[in-house]
Coordinates of C-alpha atoms and ligand atoms in Angstrom, one line a residue:
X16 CA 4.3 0.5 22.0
X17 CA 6.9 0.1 19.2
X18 CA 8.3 2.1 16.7
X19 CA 10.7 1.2 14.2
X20 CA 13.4 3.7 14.5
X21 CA 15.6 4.5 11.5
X22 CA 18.4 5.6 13.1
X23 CA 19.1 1.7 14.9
X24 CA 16.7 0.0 12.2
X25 CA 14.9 -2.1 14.6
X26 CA 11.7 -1.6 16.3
X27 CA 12.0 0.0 19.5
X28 CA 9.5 0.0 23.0
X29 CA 8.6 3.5 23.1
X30 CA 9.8 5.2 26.0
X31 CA 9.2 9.0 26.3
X32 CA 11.2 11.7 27.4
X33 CA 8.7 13.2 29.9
X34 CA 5.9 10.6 31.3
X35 CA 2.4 11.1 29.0
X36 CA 3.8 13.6 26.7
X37 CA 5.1 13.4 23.2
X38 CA 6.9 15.8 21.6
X39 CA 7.0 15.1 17.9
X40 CA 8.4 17.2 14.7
X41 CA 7.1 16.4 11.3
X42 CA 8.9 17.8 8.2
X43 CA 6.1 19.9 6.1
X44 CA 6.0 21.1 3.0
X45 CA 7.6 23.5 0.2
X46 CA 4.9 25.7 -0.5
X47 CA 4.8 27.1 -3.9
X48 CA 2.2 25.2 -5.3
X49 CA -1.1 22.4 -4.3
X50 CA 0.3 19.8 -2.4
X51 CA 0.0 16.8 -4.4
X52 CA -1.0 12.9 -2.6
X53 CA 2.8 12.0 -2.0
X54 CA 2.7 15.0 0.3
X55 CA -0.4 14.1 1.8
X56 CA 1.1 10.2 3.0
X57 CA 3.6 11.6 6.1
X58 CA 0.6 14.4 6.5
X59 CA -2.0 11.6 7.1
X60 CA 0.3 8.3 8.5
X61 CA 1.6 11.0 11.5
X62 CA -1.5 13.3 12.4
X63 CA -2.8 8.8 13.1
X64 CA 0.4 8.7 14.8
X65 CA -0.7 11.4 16.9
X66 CA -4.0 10.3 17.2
X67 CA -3.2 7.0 18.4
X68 CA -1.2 8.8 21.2
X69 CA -4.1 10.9 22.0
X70 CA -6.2 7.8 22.5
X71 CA -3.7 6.6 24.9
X72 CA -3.8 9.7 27.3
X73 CA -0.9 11.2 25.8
X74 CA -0.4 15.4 25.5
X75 CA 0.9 15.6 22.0
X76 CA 3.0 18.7 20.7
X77 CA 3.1 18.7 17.2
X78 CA 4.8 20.5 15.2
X79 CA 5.2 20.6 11.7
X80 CA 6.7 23.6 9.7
X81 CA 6.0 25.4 5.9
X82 CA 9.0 25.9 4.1
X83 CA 8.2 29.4 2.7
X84 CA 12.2 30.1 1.5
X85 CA 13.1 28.2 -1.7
X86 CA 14.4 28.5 -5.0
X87 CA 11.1 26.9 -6.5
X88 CA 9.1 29.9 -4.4
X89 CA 10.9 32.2 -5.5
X90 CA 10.8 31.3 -9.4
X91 CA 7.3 31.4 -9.2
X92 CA 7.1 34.4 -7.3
X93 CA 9.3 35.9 -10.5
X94 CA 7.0 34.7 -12.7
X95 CA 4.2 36.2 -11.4
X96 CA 5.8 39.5 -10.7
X97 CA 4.6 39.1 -6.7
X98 CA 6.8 39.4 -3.7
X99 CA 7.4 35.4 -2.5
X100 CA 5.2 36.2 0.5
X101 CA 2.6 35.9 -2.2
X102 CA 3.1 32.5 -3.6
X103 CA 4.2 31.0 0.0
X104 CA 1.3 32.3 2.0
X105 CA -1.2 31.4 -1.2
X106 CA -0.4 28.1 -0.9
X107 CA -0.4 27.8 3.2
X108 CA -3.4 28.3 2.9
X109 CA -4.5 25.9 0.3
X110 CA -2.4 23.1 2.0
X111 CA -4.4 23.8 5.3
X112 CA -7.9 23.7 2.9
X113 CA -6.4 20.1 1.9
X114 CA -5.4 19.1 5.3
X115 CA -8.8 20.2 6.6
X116 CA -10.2 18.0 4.0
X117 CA -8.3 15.0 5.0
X118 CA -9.3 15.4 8.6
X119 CA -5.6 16.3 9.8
X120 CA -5.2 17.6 12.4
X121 CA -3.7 21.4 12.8
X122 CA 0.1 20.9 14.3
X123 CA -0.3 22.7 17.5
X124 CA 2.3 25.1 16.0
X125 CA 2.9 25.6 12.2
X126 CA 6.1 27.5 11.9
X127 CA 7.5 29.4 8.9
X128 CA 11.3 29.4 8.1
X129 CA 10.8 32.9 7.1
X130 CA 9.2 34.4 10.1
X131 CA 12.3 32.4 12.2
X132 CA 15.6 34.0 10.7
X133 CA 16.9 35.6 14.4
X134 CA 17.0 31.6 15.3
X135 CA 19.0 30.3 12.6
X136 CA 21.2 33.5 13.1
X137 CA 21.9 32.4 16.8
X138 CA 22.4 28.6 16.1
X139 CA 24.4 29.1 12.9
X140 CA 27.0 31.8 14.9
X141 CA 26.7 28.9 17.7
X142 CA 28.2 26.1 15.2
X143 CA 31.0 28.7 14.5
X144 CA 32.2 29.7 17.8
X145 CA 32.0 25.7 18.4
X146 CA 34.3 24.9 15.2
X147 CA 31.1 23.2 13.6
X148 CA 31.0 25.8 10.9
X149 CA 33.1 28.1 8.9
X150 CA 32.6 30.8 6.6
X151 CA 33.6 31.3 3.3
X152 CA 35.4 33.8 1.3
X153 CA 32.3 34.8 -0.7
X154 CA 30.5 34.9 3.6
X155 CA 28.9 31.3 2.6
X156 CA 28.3 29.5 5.9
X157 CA 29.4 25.9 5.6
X158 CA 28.5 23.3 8.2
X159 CA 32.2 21.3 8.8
X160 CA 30.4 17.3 8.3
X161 CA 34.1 16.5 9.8
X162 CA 34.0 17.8 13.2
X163 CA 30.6 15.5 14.1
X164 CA 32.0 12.2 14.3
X165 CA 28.2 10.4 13.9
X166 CA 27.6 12.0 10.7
X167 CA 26.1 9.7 8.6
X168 CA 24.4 7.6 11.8
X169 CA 20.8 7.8 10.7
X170 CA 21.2 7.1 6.8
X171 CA 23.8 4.5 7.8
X172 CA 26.4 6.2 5.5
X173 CA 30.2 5.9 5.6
X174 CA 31.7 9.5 5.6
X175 CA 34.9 7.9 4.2
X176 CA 33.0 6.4 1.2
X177 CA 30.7 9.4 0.9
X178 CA 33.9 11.4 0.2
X179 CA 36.0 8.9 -1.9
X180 CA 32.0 9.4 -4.2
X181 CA 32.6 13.0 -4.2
X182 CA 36.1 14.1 -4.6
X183 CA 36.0 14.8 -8.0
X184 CA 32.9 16.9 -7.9
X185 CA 33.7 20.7 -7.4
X186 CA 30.1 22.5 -8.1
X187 CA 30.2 26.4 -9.0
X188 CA 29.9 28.1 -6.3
X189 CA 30.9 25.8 -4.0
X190 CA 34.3 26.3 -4.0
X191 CA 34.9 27.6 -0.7
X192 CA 33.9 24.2 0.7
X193 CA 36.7 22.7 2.9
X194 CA 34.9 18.9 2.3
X195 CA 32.5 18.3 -1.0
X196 CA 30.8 16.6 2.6
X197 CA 29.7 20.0 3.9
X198 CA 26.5 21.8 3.5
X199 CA 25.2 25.4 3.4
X200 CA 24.2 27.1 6.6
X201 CA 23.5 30.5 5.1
X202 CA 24.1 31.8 1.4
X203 CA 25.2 34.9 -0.1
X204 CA 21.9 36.4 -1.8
X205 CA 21.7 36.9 -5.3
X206 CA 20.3 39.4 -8.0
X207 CA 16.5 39.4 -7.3
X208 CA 16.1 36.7 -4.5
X209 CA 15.0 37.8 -0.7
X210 CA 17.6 38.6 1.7
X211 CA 17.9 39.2 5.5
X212 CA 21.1 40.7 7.4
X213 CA 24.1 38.6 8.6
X214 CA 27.4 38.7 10.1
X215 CA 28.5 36.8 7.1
X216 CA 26.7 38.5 4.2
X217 CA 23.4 39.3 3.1
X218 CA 21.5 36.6 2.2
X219 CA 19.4 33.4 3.0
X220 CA 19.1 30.1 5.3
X221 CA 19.8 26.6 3.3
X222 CA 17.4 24.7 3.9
X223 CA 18.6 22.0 6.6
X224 CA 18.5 24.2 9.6
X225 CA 15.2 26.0 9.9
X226 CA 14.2 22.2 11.3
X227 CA 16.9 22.5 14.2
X228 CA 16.0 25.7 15.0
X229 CA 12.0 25.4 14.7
X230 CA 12.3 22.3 16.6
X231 CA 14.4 23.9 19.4
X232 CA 12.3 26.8 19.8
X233 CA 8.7 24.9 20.1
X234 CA 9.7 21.7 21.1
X235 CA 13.0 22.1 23.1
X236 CA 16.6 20.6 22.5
X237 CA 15.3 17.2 23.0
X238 CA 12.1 15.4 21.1
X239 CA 10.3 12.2 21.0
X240 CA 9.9 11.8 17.3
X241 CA 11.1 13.4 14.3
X242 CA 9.3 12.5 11.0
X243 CA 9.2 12.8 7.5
X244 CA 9.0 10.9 4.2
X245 CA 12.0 8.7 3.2
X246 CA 13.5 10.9 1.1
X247 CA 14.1 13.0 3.8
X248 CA 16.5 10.8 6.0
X249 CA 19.8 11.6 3.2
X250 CA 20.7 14.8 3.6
X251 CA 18.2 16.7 5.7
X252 CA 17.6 14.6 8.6
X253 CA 21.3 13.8 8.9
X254 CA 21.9 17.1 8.5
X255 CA 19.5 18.0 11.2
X256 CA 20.8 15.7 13.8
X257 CA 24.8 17.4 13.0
X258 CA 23.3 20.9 13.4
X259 CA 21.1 19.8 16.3
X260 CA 23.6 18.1 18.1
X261 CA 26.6 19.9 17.6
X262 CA 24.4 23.4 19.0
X263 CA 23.0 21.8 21.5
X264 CA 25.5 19.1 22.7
X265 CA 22.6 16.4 23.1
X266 CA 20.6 13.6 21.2
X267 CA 18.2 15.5 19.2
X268 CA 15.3 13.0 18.5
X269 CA 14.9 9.5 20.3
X270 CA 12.6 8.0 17.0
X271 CA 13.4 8.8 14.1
X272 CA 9.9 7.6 11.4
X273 CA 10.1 8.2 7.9
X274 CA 7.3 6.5 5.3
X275 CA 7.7 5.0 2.4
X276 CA 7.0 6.7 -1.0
X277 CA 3.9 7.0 -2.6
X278 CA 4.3 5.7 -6.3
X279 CA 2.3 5.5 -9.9
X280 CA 3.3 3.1 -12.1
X281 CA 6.0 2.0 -9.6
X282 CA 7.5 5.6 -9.6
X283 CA 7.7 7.8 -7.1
X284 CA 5.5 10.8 -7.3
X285 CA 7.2 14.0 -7.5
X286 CA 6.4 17.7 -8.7
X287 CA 9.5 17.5 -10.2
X288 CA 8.8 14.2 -12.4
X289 CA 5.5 16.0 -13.0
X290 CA 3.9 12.7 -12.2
X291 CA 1.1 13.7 -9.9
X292 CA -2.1 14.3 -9.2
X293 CA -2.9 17.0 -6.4
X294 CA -4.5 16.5 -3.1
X295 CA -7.5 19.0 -4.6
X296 CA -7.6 16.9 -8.0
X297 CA -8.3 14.2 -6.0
X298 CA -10.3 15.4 -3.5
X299 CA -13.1 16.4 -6.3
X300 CA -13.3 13.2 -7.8
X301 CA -13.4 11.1 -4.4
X302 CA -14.9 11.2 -1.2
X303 CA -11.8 12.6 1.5
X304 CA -11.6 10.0 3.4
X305 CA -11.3 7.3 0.5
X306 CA -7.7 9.0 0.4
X307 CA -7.2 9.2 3.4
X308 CA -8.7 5.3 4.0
X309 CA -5.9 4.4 1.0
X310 CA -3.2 5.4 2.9
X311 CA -3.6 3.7 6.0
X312 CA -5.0 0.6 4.2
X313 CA -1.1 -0.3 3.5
X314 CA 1.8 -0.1 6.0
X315 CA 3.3 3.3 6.1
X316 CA 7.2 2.0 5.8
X317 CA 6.3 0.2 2.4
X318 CA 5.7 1.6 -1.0
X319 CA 2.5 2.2 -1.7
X320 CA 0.9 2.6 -5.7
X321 CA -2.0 4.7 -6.5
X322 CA -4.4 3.2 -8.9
X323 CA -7.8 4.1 -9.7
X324 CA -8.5 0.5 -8.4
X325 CA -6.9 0.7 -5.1
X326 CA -9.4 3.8 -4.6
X327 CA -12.6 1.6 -5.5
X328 CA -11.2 -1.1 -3.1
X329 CA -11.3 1.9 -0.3
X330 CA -14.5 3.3 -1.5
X331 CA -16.2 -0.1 -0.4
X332 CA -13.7 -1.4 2.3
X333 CA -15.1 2.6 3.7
X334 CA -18.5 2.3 2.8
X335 CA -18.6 -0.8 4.2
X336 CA -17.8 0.7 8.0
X337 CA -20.2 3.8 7.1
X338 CA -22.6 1.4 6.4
X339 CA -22.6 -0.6 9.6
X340 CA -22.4 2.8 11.8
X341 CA -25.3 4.3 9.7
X342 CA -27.2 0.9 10.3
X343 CA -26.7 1.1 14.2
X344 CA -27.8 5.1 14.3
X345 CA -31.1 3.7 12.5
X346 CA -31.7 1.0 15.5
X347 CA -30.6 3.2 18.2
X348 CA -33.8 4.8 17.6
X349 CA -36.2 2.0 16.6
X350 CA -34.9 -1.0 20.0
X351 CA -36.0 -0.9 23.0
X352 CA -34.2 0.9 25.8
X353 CA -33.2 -2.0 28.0
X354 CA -29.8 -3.8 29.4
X355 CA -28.0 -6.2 27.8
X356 CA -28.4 -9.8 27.6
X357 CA -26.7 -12.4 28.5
X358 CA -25.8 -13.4 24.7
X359 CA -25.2 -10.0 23.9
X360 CA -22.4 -9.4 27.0
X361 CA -20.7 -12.7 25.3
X362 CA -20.7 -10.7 21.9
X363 CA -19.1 -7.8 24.0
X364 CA -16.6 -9.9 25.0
X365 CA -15.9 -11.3 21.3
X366 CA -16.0 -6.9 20.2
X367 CA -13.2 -6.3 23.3
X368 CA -11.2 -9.0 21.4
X369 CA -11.2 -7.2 18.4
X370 CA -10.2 -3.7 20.3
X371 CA -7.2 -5.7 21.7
X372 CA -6.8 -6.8 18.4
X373 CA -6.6 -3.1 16.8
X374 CA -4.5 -1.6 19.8
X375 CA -1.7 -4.3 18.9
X376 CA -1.9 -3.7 15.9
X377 CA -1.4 0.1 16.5
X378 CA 1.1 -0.7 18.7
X379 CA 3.2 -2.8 16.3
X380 CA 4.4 0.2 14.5
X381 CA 1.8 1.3 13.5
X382 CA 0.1 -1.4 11.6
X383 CA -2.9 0.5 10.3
X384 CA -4.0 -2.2 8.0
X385 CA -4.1 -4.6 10.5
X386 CA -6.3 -2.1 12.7
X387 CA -8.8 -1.5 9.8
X388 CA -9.1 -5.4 10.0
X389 CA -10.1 -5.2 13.5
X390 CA -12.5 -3.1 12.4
X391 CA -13.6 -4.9 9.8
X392 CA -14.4 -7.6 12.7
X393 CA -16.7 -5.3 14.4
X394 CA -18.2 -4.5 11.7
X395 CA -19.4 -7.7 10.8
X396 CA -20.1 -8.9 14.2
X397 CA -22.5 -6.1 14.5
X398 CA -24.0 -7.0 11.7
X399 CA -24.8 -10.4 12.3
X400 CA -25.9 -10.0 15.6
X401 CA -27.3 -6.1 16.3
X402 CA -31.0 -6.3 14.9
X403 CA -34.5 -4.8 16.4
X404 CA -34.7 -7.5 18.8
X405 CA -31.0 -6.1 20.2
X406 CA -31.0 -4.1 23.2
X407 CA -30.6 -0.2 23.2
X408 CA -27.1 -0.9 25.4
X409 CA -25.7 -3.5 23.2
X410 CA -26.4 -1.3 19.9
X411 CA -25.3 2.1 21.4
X412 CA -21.9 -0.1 22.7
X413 CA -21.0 -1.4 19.3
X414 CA -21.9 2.3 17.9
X415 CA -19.5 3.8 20.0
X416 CA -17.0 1.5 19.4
X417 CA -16.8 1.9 15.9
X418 CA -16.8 5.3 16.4
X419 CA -13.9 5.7 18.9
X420 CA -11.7 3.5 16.6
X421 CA -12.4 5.3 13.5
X422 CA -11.8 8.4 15.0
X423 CA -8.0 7.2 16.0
X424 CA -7.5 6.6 12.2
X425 CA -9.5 10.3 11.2
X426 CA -12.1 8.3 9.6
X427 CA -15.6 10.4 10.4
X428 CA -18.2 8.0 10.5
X429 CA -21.3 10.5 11.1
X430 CA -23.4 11.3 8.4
X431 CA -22.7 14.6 6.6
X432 CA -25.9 16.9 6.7
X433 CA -27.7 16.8 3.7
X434 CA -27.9 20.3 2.2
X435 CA -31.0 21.6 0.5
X436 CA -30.5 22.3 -3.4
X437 CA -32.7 25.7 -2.2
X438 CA -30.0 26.9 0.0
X439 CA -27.2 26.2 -2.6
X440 CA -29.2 28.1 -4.8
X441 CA -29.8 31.1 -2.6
X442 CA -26.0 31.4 -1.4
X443 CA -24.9 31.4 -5.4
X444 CA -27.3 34.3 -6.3
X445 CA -26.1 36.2 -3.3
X446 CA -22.6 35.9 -4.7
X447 CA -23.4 36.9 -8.3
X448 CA -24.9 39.9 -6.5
X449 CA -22.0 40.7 -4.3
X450 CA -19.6 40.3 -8.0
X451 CA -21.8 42.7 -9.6
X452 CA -21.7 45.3 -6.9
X453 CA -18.1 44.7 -7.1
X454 CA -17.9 43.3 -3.5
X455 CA -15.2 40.7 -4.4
X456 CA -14.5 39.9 -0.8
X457 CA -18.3 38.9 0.0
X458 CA -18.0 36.8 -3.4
X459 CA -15.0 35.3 -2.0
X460 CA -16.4 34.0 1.2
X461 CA -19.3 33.0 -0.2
X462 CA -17.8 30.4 -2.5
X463 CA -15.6 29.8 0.7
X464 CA -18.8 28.5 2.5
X465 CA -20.2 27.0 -0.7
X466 CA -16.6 24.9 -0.6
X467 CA -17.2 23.8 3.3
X468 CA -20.3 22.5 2.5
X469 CA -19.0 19.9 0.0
X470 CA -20.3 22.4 -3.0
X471 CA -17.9 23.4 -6.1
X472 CA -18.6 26.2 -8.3
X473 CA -17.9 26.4 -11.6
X474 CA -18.2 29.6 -14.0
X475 CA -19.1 29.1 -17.5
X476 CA -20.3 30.9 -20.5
X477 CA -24.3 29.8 -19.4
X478 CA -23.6 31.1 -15.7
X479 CA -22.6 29.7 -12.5
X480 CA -22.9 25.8 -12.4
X481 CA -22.3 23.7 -9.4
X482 CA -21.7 20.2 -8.2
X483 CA -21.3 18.5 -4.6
X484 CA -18.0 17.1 -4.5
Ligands
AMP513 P1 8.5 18.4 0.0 O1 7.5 19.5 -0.3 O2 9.0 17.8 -1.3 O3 9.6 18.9 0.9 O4 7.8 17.2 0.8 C1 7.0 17.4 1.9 C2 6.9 16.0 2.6 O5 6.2 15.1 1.7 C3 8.2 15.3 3.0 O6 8.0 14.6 4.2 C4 8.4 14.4 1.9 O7 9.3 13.3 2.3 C5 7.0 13.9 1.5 N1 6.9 13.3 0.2 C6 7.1 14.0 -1.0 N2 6.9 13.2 -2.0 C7 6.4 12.0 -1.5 C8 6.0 10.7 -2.1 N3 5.9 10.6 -3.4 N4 5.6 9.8 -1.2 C9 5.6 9.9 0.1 N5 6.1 11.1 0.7 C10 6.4 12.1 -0.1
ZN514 ZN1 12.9 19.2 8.1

C-alpha cells in the first residue's frame, strides 16, 4: 500500500509500526459553531482511510480530538453570556449529528483539550527541564524552535529564511520571545477567559500541544499516521513533531497525509472568509452521501471546487450504483435458486478484475476516484448480464460485491425504510403535547427521532410543518 507522505514528498510502501495495526491521529475541529463542508473533507477522505484498513484486516485506533479551548469559543461563549463549556459541548454534539450523517465513523477515542490539561502540564514542564522551552517574564511558556535541529522538516521550511522573514516583526505580547520562531506552550490568562493552574501562571494551553499530548496518551509516543487538512502542515504539524519529539526523544508519526482544500469559486472555504455553506445546510438540500460521494469522486491531495453541478454529477454517478444494487435485491427474490453457470463464472472472473482494479486503486494513495470507477465497472457488468434468467449465486455474488466495496468508501447502498406519513404525524402531535405540558425534554427527543428518520420540523405561524430531508 502507498501513501504519499508529506514529510519526504513521495509516496511511500506502507509499513506499520506493529504487524495489522494502525495507529492513526486526525486533527479535528474548533468547535464553536456547525462544521461547514471544508471541515467535513479530512472528516470523510480519513474515516475511508480507515475503512480501507479495516477491509484489509487491519485493527485501527483512531483518534481524532475537539478543540474546545479557543479564542473564537470563547468570544462566543461572551456573547452569549454562557460558560465556554456551553458553546464547545453544543457544537460536539452537532458535529457528531453531522458526522453520523455522513456515515463517519466515531474515532475510537474523541478527546477534548479541555478535559487533558494535567498532560500538557507534564509535557510542557518536560520540554523545560530538556531546554526545549523557556518561560517568560510575564510566565508565557515559549517552545525554543532553535534547540530542534529538524524544525521545519515536514513543511520543508528553512529556519534561517523563516527568521531573516520575521526579524522585524515584534507582536504585543510577544516580547518575551527569545526567536520571533518560537511558539506558545501555555499563556498567561486574561480578564474574562478560562484558566487552569500552572507553575508558570494561570492561564491556558496554545493550541499546538494538546495534539502531542492527546496523541501520546491514546495512541503512544509513536503513530502510523497523522492527518489533517493542508493548512495544517505550517505551523501545527511542525509544531507537533518539535514538541513530540523533543518530549519524547523519538519520530512521532511515520506518514504524515494532509488533503487538499475544499474551494468555491477557486477560494478556499473558511469560517473566517465567511465563504461557506455548513455540513447541515447541505445536508437538507442533498441526500448525505451525495456529499460524501463528492468528496471521494476527486483525489484527496488536489483542490477540489463545490458547485451545485459537481453535486448533480454525484447525485446520478450515486444513483446510478443505488440503482444497480436496488435492481439485484429485486432479482434475488424473483431467480431461481441454482449454481452458477459456466458463462456466469467467466463474468465472475471479469467482476474479480474489477475488485483488483479498486484495491490498486485504493492502494495507490488512495485513489478513490479511480475506485468508484471500478465500481462503476461492476455496475454495468451487472447490468448487462444479471437478468431473471441469471442464477440466484451469480446475482447474490454481484450483490455482495457492490456492497462490500461501497461500504469501504461509507457509501450505504440498502434502501432506507420508507416511513408512513401516519407515524410522522402521530410522533409530531405527541410533541406538541409534551410542549404544552411543558415537557421540553420529551419535545426535544421527539424531534430528535423525527431528525433520525430523515424528517425536519419546521414551526410556523400555521403550526408544525415538516419535510423528509
Ligand atoms: P479547523 O476547525 O479550522 O481547525 O479545521 C478542522 C479541520 O478541517 C482541519 O483538518 C482543517 O485542515 C480542515 N479544513 C478546514 N477548512 C478546510 C477546507 N476549506 N478544505 C479542506 N479542509 C479544511
Ligand atoms: Zn492537531
Amino acid at each position: 500500500m502507498k501513501i504519499f507522505n508529506t514529510l519526504t514528498r513521495r509516496k511511500e510502501e506502507f509499513v506499520p509500526l506493529e504487524p495489522g495495526k494502525v495507529k492513526m491521529y486526525v486533527c479535528g475541529p474548533t468547535v464553536y459553531n456547525f462544521i461547514h463542508i471544508g471541515n467535513a473533507r479530512p472528516m470523510i477522505i480519513f474515516d475511508t482511510v480507515r475503512r480501507y484498513f479495516e477491509y484489509k484486516g487491519y485493527e485501527v485506533n483512531y483518534v481524532s480530538n475537539f478543540t474546545d479551548v479557543d479564542d473564537k469559543i470563547i468570544k462566543k461563549a461572551n456573547e452569549e453570556g454562557v460558560d465556554p463549556s456551553v458553546i464547545s459541548e453544543r457544537y460536539i454534539a452537532e458535529c457528531k449529528k453531522d458526522m453520523a450523517a455522513l456515515n463517519v465513523k466515531p474515532a475510537t477515542t474523541h478527546p477534548q483539550a479541555t478535559k487533558e490539561i494535567g498532560g500538557m502540564l507534564d509535557m510542557i514542564q518536560t520540554l523545560i527541564d530538556k531546554g526545549h522551552a523557556y518561560v517568560a517574564e510575564d510566565g508565557t511558556v515559549y517552545f525554543r524552535t532553535k534547540s530542534f535541529k529538524e524544525y521545519g522538516k515536514l513543511s520543508h521550511k528553512n529556519i534561517d529564511e523563516l527568521q531573516s522573514g520575521f526579524r522585524e516583526i515584534k507582536v504585543t505580547g510577544e516580547e518575551g520571545k527569545e526567536d520571533p520562531n518560537d511558539f506558545v506552550l501555555w499563556k498567561p490568562k486574561k480578564e474574562g477567559e478560562p484558566y487552569w493552574e500552572s507553575p508558570w501562571c494561570k492561564g491556558r494551553p496554545g493550541w499546538h500541544i494538546e495534539c502531542s499530548v492527546m496523541s501520546k496518551r491514546y495512541l503512544g509516543d509513536q503513530i502510523d499516521i497523522h492527518a489533517g487538512g493542508e493548512d495544517l502542515i505550517f505551523p501545527h504539524h511542525e509544531n507537533e513533531i518539535a514538541q513530540s519529539e523533543c518530549a519524547n526523544d523519538k519520530t512521532f508519526a511515520n506518514y504524515w497525509m494532509h488533503n487538499g482544500f475544499l474551494n468555491i469559486d477557486n477560494v478556499k472555504m473558511s469560517k473566517s472568509l465567511g465563504n461557506f455553506f455548513t455540513v447541515r445546510e447541505i445536508t437538507e438540500k442533498y441526500d448525505p452521501q451525495v456529499l460524501r460521494f463528492f468528496m471521494l469522486s476527486a483525489h484527496y491531495r488536489g483542490p477540489l471546487n463545490f458547485s451545485a453541478d459537481l453535486m448533480q454529477a454525484s447525485k446520478n454517478g450515486l444513483d446510478r450504483i443505488l440503482n444497480g444494487v436496488e435492481k439485484l435485491c429485486d432479482l434475488e427474490k424473483k431467480v431461481e435458486a441454482k449454481g452458477m453457470s459456466q458463462e456466469e463464472e467467466a463474468k465472475v472472473a471479469e467482476a474479480k478484475n474489477q475488485i483488483q482494479k479498486f484495491e490498486a486503486a485504493m492502494e495507490d494513495d488512495f485513489n478513490t476516484a479511480d475506485a468508484i470507477t471500478a465500481i462503476f465497472e461492476l455496475v454495468r457488468l451487472s447490468n448487462s448480464t444479471a437478468n431473471e434468467a441469471a442464477s440466484k449465486e451469480y446475482v447474490t455474488y454481484l450483490k455482495e460485491t457492490i456492497e462490500k466495496l461501497c461500504d469501504v468508501l461509507g457509501i450505504i447502498t440498502e434502501k432506507k425504510e420508507e416511513v408512513l406519513d401516519e407515524e410522522i404525524e402521530a410522533l409530531i402531535q405527541a410533541r406538541q403535547q409534551a410542549r404544552k405540558e411543558k415537557n421540553f425534554a420529551l419535545a426535544d427527543e421527539i424531534r430528535g427521532r423525527l431528525s433520525d428518520m430523515g424528517i425536519i420540523l419546521e414551526d410556523t405561524r400555521e403550526g408544525v410543518k415538516w419535510k423528509r430531508a
